[in-house]
Short mmCIF file of C-alpha atoms and ligand atoms in Angstrom, two decimals:
data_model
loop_
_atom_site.label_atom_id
_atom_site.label_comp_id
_atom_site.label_asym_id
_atom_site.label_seq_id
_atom_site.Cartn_x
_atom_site.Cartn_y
_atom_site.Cartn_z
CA UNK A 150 -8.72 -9.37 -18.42
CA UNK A 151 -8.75 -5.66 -18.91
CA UNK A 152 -6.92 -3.44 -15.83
CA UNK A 153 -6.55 -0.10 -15.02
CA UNK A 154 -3.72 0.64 -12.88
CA UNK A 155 -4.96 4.07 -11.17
CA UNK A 156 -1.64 5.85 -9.40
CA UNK A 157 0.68 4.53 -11.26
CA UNK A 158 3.61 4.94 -9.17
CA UNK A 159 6.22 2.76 -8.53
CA UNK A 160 4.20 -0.03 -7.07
CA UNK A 161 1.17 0.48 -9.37
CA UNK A 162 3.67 0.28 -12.46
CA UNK A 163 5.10 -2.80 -11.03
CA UNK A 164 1.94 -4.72 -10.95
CA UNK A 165 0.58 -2.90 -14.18
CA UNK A 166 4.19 -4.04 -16.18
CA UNK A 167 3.68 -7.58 -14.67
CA UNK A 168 0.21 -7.48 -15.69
CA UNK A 169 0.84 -6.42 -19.06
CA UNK A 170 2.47 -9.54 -19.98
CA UNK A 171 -1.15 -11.25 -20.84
CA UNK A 172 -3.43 -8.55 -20.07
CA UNK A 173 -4.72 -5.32 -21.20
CA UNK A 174 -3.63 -2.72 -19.13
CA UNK A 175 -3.91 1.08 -18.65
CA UNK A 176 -1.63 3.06 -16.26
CA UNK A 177 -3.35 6.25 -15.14
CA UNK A 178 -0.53 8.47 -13.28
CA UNK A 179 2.17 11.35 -13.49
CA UNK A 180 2.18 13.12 -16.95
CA UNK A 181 5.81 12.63 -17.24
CA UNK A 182 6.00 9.02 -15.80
CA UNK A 183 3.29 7.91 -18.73
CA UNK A 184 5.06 9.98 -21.75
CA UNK A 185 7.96 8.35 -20.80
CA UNK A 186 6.59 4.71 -21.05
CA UNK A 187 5.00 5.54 -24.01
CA UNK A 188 7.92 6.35 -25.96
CA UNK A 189 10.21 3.49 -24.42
CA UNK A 190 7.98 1.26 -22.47
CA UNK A 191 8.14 0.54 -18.78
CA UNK A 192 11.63 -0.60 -17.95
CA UNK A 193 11.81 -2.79 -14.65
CA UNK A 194 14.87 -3.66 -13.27
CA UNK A 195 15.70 -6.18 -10.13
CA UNK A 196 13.95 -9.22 -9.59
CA UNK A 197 11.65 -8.76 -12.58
CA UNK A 198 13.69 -7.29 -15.86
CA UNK A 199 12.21 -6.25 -18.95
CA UNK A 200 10.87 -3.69 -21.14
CA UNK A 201 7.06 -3.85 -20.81
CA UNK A 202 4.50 -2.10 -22.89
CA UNK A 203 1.07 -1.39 -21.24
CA UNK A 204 -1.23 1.52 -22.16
CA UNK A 205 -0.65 5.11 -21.11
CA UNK A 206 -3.93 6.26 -23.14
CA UNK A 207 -7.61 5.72 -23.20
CA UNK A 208 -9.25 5.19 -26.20
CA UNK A 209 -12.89 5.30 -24.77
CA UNK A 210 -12.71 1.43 -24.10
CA UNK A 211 -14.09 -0.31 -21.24
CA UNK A 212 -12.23 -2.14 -18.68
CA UNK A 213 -13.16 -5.01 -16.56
CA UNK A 214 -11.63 -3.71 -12.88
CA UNK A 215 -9.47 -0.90 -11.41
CA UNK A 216 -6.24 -1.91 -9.69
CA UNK A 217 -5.96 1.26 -7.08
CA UNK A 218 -2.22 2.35 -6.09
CA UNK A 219 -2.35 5.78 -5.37
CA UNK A 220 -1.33 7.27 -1.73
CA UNK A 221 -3.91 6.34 0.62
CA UNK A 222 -5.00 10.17 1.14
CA UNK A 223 -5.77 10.49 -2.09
CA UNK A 224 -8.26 7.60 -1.97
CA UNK A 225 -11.48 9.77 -2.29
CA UNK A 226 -10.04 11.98 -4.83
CA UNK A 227 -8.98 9.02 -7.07
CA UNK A 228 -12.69 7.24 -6.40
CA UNK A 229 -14.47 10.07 -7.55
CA UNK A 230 -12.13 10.89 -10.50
CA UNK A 231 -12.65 7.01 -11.69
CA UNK A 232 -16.63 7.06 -11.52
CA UNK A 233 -16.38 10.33 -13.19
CA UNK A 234 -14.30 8.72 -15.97
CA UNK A 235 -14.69 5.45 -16.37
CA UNK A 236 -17.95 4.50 -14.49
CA UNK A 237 -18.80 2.23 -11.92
CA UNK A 238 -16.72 -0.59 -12.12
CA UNK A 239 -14.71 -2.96 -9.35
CA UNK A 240 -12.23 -1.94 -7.97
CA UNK A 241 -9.46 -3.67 -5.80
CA UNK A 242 -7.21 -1.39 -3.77
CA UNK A 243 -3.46 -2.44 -2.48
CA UNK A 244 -2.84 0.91 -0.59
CA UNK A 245 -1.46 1.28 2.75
CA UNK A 246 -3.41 2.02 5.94
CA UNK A 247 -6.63 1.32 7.37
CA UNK A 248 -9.92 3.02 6.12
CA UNK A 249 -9.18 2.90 2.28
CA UNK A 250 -11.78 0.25 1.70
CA UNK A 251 -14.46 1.88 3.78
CA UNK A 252 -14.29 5.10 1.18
CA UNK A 253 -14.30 3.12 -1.81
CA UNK A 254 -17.31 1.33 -0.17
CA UNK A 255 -19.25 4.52 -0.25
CA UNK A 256 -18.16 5.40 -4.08
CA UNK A 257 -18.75 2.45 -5.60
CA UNK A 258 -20.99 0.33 -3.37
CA UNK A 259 -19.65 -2.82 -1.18
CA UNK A 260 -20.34 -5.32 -3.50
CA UNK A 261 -17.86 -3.48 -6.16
CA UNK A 262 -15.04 -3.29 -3.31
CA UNK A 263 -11.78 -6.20 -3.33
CA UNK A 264 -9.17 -5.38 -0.68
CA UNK A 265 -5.48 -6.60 -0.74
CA UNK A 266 -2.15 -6.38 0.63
CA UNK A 267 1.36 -7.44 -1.01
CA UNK A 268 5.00 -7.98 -0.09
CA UNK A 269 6.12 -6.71 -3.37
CA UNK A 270 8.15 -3.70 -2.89
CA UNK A 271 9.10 -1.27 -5.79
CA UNK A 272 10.95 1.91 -5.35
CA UNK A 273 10.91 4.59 -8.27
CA UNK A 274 14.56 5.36 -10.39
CA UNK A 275 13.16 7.74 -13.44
CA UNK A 276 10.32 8.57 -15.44
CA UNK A 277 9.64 5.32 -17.13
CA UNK A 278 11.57 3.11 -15.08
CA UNK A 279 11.21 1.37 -11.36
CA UNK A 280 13.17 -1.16 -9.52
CA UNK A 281 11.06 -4.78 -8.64
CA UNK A 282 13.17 -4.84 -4.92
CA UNK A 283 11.16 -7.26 -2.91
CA UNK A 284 9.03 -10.10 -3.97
CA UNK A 285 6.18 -12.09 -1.86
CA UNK A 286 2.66 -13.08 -1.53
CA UNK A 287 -0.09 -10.79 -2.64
CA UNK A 288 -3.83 -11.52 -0.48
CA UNK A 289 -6.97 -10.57 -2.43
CA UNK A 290 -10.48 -10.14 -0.81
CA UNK A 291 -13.92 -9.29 -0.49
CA UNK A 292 -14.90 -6.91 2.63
CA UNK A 293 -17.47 -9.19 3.43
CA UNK A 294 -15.35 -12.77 2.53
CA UNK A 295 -17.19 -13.61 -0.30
CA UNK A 296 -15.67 -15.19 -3.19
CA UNK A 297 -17.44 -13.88 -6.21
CA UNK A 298 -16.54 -14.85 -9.74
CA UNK A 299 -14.57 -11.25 -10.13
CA UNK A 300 -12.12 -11.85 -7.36
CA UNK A 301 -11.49 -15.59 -8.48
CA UNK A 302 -10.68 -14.37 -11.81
CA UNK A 303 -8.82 -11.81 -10.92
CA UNK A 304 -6.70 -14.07 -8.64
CA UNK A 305 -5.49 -15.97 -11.80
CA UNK A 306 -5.15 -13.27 -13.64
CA UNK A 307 -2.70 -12.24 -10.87
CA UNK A 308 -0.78 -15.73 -11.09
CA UNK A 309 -0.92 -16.10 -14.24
CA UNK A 310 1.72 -12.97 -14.58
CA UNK A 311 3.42 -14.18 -12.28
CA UNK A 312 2.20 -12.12 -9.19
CA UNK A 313 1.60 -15.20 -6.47
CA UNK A 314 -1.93 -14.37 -5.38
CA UNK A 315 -4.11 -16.33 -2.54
CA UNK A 316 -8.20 -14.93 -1.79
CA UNK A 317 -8.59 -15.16 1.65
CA UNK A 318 -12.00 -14.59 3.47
CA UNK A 319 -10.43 -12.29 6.20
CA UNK A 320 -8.81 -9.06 3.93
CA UNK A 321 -9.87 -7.06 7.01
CA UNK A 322 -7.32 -8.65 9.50
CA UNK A 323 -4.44 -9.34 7.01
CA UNK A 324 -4.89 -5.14 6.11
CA UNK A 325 -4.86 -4.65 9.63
CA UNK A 326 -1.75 -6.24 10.21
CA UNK A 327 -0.01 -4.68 7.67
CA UNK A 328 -0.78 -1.61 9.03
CA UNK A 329 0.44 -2.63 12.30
CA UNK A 330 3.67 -3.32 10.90
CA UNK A 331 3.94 0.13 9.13
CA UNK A 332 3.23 1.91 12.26
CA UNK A 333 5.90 0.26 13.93
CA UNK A 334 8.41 0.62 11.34
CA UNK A 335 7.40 3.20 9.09
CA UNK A 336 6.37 5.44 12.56
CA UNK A 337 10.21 5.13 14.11
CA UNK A 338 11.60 5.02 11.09
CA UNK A 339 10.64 8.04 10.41
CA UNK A 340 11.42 10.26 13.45
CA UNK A 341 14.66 7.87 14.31
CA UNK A 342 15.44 8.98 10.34
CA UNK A 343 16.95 5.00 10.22
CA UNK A 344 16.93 2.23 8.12
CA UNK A 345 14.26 -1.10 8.95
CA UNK A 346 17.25 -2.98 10.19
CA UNK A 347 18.29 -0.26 12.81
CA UNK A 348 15.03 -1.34 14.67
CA UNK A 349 16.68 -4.82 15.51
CA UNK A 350 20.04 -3.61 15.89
CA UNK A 351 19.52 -0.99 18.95
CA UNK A 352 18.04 -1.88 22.16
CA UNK A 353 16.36 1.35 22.23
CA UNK A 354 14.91 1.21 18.93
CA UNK A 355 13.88 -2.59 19.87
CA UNK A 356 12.29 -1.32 22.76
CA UNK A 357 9.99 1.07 21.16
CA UNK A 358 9.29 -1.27 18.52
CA UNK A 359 7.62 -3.73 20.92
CA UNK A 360 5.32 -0.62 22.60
CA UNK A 361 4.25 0.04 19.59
CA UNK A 362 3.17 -3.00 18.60
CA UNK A 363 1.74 -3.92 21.91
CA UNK A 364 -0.46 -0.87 21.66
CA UNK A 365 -1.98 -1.39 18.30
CA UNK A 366 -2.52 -4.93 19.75
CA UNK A 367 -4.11 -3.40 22.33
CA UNK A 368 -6.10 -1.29 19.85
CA UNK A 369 -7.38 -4.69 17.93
CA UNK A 370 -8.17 -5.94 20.68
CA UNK A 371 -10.75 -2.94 21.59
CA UNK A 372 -11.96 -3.22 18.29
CA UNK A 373 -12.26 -7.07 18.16
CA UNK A 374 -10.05 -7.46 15.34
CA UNK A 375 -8.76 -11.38 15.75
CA UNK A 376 -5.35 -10.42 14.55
CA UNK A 377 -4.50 -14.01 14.85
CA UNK A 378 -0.53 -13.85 15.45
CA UNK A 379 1.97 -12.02 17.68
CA UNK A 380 2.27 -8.73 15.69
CA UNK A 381 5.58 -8.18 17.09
CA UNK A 382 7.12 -10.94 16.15
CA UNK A 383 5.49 -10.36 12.41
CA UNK A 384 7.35 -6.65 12.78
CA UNK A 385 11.02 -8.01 13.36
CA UNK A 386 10.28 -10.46 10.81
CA UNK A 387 9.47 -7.72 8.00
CA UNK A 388 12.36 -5.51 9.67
CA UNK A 389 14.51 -8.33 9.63
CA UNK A 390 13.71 -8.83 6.12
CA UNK A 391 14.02 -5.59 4.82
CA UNK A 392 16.90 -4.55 6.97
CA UNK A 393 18.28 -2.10 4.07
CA UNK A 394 14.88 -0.46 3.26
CA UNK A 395 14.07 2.82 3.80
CA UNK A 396 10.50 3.20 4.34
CA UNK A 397 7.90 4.44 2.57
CA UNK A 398 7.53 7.32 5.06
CA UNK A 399 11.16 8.04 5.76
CA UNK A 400 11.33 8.19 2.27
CA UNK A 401 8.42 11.02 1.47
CA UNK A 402 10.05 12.87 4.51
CA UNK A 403 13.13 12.91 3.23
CA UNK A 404 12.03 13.98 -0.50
CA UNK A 405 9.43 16.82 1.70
CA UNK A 406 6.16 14.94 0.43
CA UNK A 407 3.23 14.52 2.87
CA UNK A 408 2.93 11.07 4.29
CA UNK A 409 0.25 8.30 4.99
CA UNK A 410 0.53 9.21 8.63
CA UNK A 411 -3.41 10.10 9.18
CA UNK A 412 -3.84 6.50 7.39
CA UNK A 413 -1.70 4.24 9.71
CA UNK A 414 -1.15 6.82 12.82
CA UNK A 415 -4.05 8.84 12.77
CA UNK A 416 -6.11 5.58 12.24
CA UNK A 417 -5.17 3.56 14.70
CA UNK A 418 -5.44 6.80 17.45
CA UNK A 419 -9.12 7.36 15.94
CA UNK A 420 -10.08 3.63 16.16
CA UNK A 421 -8.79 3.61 19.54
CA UNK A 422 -10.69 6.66 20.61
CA UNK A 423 -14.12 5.03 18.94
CA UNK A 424 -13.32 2.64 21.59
CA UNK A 425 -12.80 4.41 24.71
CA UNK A 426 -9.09 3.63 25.23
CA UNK A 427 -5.93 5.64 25.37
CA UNK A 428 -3.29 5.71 22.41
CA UNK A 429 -0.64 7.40 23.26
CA UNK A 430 2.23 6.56 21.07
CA UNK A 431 0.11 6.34 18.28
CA UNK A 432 -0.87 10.08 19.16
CA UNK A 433 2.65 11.05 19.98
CA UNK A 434 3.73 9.51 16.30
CA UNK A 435 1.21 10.96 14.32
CA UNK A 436 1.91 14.37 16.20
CA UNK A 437 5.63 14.19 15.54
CA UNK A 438 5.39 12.76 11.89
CA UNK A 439 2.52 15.76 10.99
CA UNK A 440 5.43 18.43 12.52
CA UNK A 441 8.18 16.63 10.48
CA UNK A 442 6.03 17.01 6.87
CA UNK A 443 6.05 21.00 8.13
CA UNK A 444 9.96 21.33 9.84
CA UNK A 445 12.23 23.48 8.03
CA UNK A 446 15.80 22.22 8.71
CA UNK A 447 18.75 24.21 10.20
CA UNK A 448 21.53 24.63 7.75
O1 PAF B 522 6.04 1.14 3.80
C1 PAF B 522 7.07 0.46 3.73
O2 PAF B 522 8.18 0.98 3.61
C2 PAF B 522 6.94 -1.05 3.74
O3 PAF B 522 5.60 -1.39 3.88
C3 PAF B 522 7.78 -1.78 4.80
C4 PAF B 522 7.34 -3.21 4.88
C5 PAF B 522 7.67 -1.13 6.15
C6 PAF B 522 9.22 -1.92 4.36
O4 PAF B 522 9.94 -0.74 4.25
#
């Protein structure tokens, strides 16, 4: 198959590198990023090593889907840059937070739209080189649980590169989860300036990691999203599991970047006002995590 990886970060060169190994592929991202793995290829270090060598340049080709990585508020932007460039074409998103699928929906049309979620985790070293640092299943699927021929194909394509890829008929809920997870973790994370495993470790921590949980449960509920498992449980799990991480959001803090807070916050507060009930750590995080993007530190 032909890709485009579109936000070629560290995640989108991940998949785009792994990709590569039987596929055409073109990353679309930073100038600097690309020039650097055109000269000396993609370097990936961790659980995947290699020097991998997909495309940094289009040469007016077509391609058969878009793989979209970019931050989650730059999802409109990035749709309406690919139509403009490439054309209308499917396009399967792995970004964080809730919403993402809806705007691609009105972009490309429904019928063109794959969601997905993935435990892979990637975290950037250099131009031209990432680190593979966490490994895991990757869930493909249609918004309305189809199974066309697109997203089958796609799935193998996936496996075949060693990416371990299941279509399931409920993207919705497994998106939703994973975006109850990052508000929990990402959310305290972030204003407790901790790593995952700190959430475990402290009682306090622990403690707010359950109300979160139990309020976007609360929220799903409202919104009769059959999450299916006990979300907090799920949380310690990924916490537990990525005790040395330091999120995605802590991270962009840190380095003074804006974050995906309207996407996983913001979203969840929204959803939960569609649906006449109260949200008020969900508020209180997205407040807090919007002042932290702006804070200028003492000393
Ligand atoms: O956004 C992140 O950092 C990750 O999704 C997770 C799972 C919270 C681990 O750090």
């Amino acid at each position: 198959m032909r890709f485009i990886v579109f936000g070629a970060g560290a995640l989108g060169s991940l998949f785009g590198g792994l990709l590569s190994r039987h596929h055409d592929v073109l990353l679309v991202g930073r100038k600097e990023h690309l020039s650097a793995v055109a000269k000396r290829g993609l370097t990936i270090e961790g659980i995947t090593s290699g020097v991998f060598r997909p495309d940094t340049e289009w040469d007016g080709s077509s391609y058969d889907m878009v793989l979209l990585t970019t931050k989650a508020y730059d999802t409109e932007r990035a749709a309406r840059e690919i139509l403009a460039t490439f054309g209308k074409m499917p396009v399967l998103s792995l970004q964080n937070g809730i919403g993402n699928e809806e705007v691609l929906a009105d972009v490309f049309g429904r019928e063109q739209v794959m969601g997905g979620v993935t435990s892979h985790g990637a975290t950037f070293v250099e131009n031209g080189r990432i680190y593979h640092a966490g490994t895991g299943e990757t869930l493909i699927g249609m918004l309305d649980g189809r199974t066309p021929d697109m997203l089958k194909k796609t799935a193998d394509a996936f496996n075949r590169c060693g990416i371990p890829t299941t279509i399931t008929s409920h993207i919705q809920r497994e998106i939703w989860k994973k975006t109850m997870v990052n508000a929990a973790i990402n959310g305290l994370t972030s204003i407790l300036r901790c790593r995952n495993g700190f959430l475990l470790e402290n009682e306090h921590a622990s403690h707010l990691l359950e109300r979160v949980c139990s309020e976007c449960s609360a929220i799903a509920r409202a919104a009769h999203m059959d999450i299916g498992e006990d979300i907090t449980e799920k949380t310690r799990e990924v916490a537990r599991n990525t005790a040395e991480n330091i999120s995605s959001m802590l991270q962009d803090i840190l380095k003074g970047k804006k974050t995906e807070v309207d996407e996983i916050h913001g979203a969840f507060a929204a959803v939960a006002r569609v649906h006449g009930i109260s949200a008020p750590i969900n508020e209180f995080l997205a407040q807090a995590i919007r002042a932290m993007e702006n804070v200028r530190h003492l000393g």
